PDB file of C-alpha atoms in Angstrom:
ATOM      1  CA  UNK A   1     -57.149 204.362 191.176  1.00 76.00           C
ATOM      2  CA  UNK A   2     -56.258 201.537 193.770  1.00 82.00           C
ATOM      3  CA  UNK A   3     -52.928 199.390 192.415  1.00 89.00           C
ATOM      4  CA  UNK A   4     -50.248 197.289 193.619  1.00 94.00           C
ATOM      5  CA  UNK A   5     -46.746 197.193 193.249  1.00 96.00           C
ATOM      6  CA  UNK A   6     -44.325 193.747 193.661  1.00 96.00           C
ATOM      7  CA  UNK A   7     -41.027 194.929 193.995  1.00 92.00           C
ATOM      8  CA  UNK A   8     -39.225 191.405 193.178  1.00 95.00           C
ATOM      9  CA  UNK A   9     -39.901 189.688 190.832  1.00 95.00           C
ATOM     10  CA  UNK A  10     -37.854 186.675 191.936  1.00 97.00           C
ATOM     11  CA  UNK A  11     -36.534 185.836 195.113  1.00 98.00           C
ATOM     12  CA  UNK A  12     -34.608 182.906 196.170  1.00 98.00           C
ATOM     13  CA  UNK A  13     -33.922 181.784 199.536  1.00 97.00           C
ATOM     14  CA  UNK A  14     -32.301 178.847 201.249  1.00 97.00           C
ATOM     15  CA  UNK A  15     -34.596 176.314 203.451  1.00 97.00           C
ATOM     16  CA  UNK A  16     -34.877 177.262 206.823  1.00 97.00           C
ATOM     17  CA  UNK A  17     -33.985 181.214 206.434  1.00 98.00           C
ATOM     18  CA  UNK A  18     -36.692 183.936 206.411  1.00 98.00           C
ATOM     19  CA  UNK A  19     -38.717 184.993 203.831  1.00 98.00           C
ATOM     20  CA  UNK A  20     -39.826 188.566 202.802  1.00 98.00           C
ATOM     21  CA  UNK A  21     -42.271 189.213 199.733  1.00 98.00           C
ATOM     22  CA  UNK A  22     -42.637 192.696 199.563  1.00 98.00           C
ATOM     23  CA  UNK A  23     -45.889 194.535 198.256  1.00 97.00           C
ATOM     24  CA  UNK A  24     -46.913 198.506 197.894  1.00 97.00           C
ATOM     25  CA  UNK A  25     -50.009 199.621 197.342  1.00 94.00           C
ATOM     26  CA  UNK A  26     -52.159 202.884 196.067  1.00 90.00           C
ATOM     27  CA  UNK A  27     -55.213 203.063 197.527  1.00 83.00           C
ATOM     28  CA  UNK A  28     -57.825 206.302 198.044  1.00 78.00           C
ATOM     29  CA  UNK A  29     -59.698 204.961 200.825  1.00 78.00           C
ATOM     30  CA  UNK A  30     -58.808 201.674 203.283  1.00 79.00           C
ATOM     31  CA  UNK A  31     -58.006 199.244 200.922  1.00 85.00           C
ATOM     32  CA  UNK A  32     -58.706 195.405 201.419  1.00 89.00           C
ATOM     33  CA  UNK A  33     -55.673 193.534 200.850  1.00 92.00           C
ATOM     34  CA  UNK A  34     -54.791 190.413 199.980  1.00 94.00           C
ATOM     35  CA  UNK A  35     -52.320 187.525 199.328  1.00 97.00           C
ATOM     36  CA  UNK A  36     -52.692 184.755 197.046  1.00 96.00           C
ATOM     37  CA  UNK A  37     -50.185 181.963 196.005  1.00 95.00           C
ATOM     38  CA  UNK A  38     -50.209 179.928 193.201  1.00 91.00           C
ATOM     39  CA  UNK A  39     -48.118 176.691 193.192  1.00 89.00           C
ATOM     40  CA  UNK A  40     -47.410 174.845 189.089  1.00 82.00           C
ATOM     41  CA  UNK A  41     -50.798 173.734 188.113  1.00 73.00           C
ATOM     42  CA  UNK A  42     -52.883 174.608 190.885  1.00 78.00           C
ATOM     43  CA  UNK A  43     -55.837 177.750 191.087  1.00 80.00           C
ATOM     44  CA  UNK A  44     -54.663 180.963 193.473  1.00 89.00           C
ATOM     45  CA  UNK A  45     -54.896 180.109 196.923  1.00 91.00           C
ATOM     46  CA  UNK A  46     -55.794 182.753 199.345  1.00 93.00           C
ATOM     47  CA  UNK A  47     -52.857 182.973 202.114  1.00 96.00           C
ATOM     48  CA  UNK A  48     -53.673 185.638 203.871  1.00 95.00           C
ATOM     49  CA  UNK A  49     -56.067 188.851 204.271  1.00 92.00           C
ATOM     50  CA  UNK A  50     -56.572 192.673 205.578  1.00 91.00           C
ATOM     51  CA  UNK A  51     -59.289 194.020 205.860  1.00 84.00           C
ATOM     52  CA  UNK A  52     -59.088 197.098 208.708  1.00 77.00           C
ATOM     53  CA  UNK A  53     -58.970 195.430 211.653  1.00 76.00           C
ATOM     54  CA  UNK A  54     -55.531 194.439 212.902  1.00 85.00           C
ATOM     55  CA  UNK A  55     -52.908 195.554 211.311  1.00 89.00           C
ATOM     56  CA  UNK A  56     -50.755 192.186 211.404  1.00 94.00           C
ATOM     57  CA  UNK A  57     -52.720 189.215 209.749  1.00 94.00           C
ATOM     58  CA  UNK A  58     -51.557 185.567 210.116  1.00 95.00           C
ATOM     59  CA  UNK A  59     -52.151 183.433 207.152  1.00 95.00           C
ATOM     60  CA  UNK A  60     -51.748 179.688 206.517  1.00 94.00           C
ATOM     61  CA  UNK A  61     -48.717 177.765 206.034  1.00 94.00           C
ATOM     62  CA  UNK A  62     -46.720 180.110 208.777  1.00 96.00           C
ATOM     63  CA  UNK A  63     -46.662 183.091 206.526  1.00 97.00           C
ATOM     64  CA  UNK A  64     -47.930 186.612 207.967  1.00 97.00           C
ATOM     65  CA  UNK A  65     -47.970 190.525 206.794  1.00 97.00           C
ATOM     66  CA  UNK A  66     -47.922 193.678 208.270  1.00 95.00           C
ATOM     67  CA  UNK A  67     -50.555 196.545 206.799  1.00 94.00           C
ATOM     68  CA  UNK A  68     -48.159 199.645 207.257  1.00 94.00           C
ATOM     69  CA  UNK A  69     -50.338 202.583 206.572  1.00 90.00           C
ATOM     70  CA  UNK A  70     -47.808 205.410 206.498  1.00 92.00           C
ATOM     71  CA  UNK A  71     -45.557 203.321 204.510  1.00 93.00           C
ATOM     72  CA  UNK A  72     -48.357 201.763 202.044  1.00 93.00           C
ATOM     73  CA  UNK A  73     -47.007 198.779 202.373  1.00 95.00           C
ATOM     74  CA  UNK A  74     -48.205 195.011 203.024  1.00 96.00           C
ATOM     75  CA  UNK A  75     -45.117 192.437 202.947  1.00 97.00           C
ATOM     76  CA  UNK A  76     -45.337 189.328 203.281  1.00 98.00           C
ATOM     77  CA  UNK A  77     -42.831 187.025 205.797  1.00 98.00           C
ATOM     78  CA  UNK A  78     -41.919 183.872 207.017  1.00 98.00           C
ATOM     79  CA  UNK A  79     -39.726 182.994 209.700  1.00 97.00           C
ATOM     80  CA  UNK A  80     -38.272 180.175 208.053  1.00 97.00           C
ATOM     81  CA  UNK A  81     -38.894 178.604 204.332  1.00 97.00           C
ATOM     82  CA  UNK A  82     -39.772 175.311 203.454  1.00 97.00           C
ATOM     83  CA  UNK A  83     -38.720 173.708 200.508  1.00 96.00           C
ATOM     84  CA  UNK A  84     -42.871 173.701 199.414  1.00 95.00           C
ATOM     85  CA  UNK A  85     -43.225 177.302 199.624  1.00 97.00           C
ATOM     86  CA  UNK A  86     -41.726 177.617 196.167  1.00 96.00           C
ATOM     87  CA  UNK A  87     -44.488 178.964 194.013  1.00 96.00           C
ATOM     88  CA  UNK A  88     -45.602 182.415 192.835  1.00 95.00           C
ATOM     89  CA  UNK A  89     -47.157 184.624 195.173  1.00 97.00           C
ATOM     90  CA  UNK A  90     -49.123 187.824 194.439  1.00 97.00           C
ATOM     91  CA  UNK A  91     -50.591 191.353 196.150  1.00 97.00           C
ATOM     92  CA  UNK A  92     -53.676 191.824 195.649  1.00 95.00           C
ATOM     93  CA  UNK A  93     -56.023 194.913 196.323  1.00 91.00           C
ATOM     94  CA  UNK A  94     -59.927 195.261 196.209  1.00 86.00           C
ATOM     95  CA  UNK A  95     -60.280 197.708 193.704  1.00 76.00           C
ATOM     96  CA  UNK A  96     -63.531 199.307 196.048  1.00 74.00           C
ATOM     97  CA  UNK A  97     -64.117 200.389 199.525  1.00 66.00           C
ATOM     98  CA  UNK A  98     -65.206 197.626 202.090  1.00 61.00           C
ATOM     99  CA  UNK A  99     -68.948 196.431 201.725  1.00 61.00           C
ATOM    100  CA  UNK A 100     -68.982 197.345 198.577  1.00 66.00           C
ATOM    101  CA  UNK A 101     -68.723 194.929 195.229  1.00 69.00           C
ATOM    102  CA  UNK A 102     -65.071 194.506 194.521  1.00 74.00           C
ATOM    103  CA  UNK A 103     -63.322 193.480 192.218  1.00 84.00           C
ATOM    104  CA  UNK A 104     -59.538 192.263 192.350  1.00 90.00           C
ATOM    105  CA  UNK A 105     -56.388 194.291 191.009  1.00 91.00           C
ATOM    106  CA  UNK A 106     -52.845 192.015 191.170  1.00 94.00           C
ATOM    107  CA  UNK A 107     -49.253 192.731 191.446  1.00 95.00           C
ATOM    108  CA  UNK A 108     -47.054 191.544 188.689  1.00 93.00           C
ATOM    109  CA  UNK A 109     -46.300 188.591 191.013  1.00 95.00           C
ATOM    110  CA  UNK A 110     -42.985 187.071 192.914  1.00 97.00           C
ATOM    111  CA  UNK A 111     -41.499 183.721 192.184  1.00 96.00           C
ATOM    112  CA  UNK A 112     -40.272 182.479 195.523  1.00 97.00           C
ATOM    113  CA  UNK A 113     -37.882 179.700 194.532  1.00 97.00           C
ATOM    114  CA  UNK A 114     -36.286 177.472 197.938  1.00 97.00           C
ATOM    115  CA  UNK A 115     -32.793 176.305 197.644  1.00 96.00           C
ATOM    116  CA  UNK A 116     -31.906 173.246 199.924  1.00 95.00           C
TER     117      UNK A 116
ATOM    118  CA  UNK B   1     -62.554 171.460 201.417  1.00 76.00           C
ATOM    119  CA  UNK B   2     -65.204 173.152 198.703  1.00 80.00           C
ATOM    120  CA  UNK B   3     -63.178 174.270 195.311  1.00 90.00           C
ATOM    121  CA  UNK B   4     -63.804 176.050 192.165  1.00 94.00           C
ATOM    122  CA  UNK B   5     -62.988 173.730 189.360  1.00 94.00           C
ATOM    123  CA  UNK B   6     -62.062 174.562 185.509  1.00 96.00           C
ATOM    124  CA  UNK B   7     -62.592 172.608 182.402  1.00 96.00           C
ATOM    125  CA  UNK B   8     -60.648 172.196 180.098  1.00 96.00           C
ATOM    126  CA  UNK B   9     -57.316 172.699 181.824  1.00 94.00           C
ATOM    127  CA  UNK B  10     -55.474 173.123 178.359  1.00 96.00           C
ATOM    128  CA  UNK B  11     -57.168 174.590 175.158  1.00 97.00           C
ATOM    129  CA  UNK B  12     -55.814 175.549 172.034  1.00 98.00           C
ATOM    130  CA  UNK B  13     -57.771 176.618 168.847  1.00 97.00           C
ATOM    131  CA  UNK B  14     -57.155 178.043 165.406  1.00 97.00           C
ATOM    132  CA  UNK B  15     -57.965 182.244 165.063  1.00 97.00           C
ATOM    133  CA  UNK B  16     -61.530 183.257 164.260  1.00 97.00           C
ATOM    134  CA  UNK B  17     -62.597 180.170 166.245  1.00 97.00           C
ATOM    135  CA  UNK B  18     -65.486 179.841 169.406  1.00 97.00           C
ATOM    136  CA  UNK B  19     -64.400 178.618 172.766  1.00 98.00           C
ATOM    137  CA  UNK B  20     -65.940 178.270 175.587  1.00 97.00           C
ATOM    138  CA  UNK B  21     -64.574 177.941 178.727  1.00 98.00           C
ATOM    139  CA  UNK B  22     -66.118 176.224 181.714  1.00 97.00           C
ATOM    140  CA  UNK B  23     -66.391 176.689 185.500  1.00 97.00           C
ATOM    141  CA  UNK B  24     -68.436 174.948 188.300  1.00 97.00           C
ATOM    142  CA  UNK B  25     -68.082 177.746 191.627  1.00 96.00           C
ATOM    143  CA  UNK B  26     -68.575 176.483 194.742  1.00 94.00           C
ATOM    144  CA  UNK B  27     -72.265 175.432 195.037  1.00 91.00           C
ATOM    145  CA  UNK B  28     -73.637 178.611 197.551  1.00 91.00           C
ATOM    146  CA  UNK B  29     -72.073 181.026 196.198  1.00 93.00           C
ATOM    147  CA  UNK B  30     -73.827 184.422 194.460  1.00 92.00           C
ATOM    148  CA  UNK B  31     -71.045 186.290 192.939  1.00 94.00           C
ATOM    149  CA  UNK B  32     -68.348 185.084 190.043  1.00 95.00           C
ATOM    150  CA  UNK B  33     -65.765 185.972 188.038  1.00 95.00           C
ATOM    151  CA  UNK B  34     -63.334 185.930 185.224  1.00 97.00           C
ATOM    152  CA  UNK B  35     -60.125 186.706 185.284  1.00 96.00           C
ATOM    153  CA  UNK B  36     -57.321 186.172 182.766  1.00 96.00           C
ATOM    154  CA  UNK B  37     -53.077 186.295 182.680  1.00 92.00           C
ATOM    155  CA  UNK B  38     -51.570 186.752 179.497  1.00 93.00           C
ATOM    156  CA  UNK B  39     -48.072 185.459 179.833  1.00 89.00           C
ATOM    157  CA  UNK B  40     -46.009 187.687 182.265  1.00 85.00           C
ATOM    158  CA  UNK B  41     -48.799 190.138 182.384  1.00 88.00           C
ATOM    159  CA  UNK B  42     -50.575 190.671 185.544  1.00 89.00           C
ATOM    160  CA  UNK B  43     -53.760 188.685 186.561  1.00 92.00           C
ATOM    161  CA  UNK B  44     -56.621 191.101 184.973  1.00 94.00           C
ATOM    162  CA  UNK B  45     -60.165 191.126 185.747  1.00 94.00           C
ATOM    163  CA  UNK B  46     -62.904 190.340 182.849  1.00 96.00           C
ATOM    164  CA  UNK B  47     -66.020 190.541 184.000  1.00 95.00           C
ATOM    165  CA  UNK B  48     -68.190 189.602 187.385  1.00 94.00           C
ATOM    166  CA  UNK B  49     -71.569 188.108 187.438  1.00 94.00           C
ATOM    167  CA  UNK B  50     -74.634 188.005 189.889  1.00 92.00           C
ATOM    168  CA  UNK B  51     -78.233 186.477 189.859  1.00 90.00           C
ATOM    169  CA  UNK B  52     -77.810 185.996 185.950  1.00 91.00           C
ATOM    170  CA  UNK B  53     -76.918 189.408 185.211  1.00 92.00           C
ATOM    171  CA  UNK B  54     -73.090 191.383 184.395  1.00 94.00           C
ATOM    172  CA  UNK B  55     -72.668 193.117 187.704  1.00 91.00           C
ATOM    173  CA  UNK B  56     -69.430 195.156 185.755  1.00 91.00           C
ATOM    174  CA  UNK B  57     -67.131 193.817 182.963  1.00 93.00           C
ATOM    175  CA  UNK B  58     -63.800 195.828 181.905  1.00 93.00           C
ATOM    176  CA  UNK B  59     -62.450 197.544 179.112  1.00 92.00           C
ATOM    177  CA  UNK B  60     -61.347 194.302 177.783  1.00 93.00           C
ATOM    178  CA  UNK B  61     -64.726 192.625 177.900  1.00 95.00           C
ATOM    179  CA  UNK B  62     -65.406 193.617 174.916  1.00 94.00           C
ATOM    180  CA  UNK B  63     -68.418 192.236 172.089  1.00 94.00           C
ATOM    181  CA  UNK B  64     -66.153 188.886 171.476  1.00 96.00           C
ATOM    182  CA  UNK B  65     -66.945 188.067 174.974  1.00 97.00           C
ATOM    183  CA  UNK B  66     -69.852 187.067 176.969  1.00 97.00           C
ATOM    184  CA  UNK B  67     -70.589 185.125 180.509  1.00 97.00           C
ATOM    185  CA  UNK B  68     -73.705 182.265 181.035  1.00 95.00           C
ATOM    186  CA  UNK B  69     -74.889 180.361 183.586  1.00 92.00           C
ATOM    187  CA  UNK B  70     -76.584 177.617 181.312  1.00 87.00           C
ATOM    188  CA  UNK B  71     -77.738 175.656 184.787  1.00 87.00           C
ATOM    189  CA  UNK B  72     -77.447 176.033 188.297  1.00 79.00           C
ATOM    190  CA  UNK B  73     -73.718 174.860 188.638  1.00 87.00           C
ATOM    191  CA  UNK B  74     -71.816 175.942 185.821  1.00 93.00           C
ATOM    192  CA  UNK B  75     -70.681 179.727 184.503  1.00 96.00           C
ATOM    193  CA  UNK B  76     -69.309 179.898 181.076  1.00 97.00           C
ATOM    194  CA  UNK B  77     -66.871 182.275 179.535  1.00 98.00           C
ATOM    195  CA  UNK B  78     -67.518 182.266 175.534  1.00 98.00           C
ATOM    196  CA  UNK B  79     -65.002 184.261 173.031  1.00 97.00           C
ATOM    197  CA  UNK B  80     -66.352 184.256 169.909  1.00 96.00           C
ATOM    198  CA  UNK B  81     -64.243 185.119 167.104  1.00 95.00           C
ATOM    199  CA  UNK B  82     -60.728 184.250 168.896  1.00 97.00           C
ATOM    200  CA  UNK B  83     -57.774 186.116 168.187  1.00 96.00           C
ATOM    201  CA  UNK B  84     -54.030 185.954 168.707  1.00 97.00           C
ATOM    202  CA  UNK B  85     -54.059 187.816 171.856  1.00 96.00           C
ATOM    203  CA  UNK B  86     -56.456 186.514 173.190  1.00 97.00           C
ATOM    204  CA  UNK B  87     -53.915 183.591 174.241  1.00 98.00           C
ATOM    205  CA  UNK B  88     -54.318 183.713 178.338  1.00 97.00           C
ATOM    206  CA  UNK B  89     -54.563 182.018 181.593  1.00 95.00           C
ATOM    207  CA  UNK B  90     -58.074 182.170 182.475  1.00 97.00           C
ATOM    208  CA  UNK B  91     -59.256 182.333 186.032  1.00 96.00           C
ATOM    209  CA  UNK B  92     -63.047 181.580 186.826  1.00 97.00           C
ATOM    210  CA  UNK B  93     -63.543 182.915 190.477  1.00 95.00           C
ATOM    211  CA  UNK B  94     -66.944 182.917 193.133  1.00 95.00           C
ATOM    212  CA  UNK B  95     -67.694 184.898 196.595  1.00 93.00           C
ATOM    213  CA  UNK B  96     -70.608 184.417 198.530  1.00 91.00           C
ATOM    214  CA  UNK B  97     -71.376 188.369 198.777  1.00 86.00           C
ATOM    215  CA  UNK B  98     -69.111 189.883 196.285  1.00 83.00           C
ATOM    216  CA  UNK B  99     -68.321 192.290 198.840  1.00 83.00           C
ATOM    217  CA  UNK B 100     -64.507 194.299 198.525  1.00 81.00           C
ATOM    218  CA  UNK B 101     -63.987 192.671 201.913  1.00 83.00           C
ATOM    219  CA  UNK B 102     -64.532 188.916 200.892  1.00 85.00           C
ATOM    220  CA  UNK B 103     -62.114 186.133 199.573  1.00 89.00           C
ATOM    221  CA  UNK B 104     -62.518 185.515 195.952  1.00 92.00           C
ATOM    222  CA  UNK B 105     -61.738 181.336 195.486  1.00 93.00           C
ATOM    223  CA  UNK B 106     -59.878 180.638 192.156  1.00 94.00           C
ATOM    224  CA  UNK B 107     -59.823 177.458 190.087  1.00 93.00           C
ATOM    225  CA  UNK B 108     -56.926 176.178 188.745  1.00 91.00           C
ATOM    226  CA  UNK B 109     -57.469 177.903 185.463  1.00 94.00           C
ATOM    227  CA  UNK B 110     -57.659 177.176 181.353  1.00 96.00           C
ATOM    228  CA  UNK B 111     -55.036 178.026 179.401  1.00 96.00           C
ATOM    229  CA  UNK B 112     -56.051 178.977 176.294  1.00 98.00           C
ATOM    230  CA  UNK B 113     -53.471 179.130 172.910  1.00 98.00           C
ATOM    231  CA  UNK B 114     -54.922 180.881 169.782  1.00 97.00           C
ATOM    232  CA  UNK B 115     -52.256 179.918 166.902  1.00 97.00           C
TER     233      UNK B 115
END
């Protein structure tokens, strides 16, 4: 069965230093991956995607992850924070192989918190 | 920028009561969703519907549940008889294909207190 794991649950960072969400995942094929973010009050945004062809995907807002096949992992990074990027932010894996219909499977979820 | 959009944004209800939660996906899309949090759970998927049909629900889609599309913009989530734990987050969510590959887009969500 495809899952993901969040390994923090919180991270806190200062303004201007870089950011690392990290994300494992279980997968028996190539798994579609995903990042979502979710700021106070507001639906899941998408941020960023994989799905098989390069390995590292740029997102919006500066934010980018590496697909790491041998490691099964998919973190997520940003050079440098910004006070808005406080919000939750979640793995996500397509619980089916690609053209198929998927559904989603989430992390637990990481509260990024920005200190100034 | 098109957006899924959720109503009501707060809900609460006595036990053994019907709700019904609302969702308008964005207008071309074929494929939507439920989702729902319970609080510090993980985001779960409900139940995913296509051309007026279940396409596949989970284990907790159970008979309390079920999905409409009353008209050609909104999809309804209806619980029945509500109970404690039923007290979630709900997502509503639509794709254009449905496919593994595709981004799902999420509304901002109902949340939904059973006292």
């Amino acid at each position: 069965a495809q899952s993901v794991t969040q390994l923090d649950s919180h991270v806190s960072v200062s303004e201007g230093t870089p950011v690392l969400l990290r994300c494992n995942y279980s997968s028996s094929y190539s798994p579609s991956l995903f990042w979502y973010v979710q700021h106070p009050n507001k639906g899941l945004q998408l941020l960023l995607k994989y799905t098989s062809a390069a390995t590292l995907v740029k997102g919006i807002n500066g934010f980018e992850a590496e697909f790491k096949k041998s490691e099964t992992s998919f973190h997520l990074t940003k050079p440098s924070a910004h006070m808005s990027d406080a919000a939750e932010y979640f793995c996500v894996v397509s619980d089916r192989a690609g053209g198929s219909q998927g559904n989603l499977i989430f992390g637990k979820g990481t509260k990024l918190s920005v200190k100034p | 920028e098109p957006e899924v959009t959720q109503t009501p944004s707060h809900q609460v209800t006595q036990m053994g009561q019907e709700v019904i939660l609302r969702c308008v996906p964005i207008s071309n899309h074929l494929y939507f969703y439920w989702y729902r949090q319970i609080l510090g759970q993980k985001v779960e998927f409900l139940v995913s519907f296509y051309n007026n049909e279940i396409s596949e629900k989970s284990e907790i889609f159970d008979d309390q549940f079920s999905v409409e599309r009353p008209d050609g913009s909104n999809f309804t989530l209806k619980i029945r008889s509500t109970k404690l734990e039923d007290s979630a987050m709900y997502f509503c969510a639509s794709s254009l294909w449905g496919t593994s590959q595709e981004t799902q887009y999420f509304g901002p969500g109902t949340r939904l207190l059973v006292l």
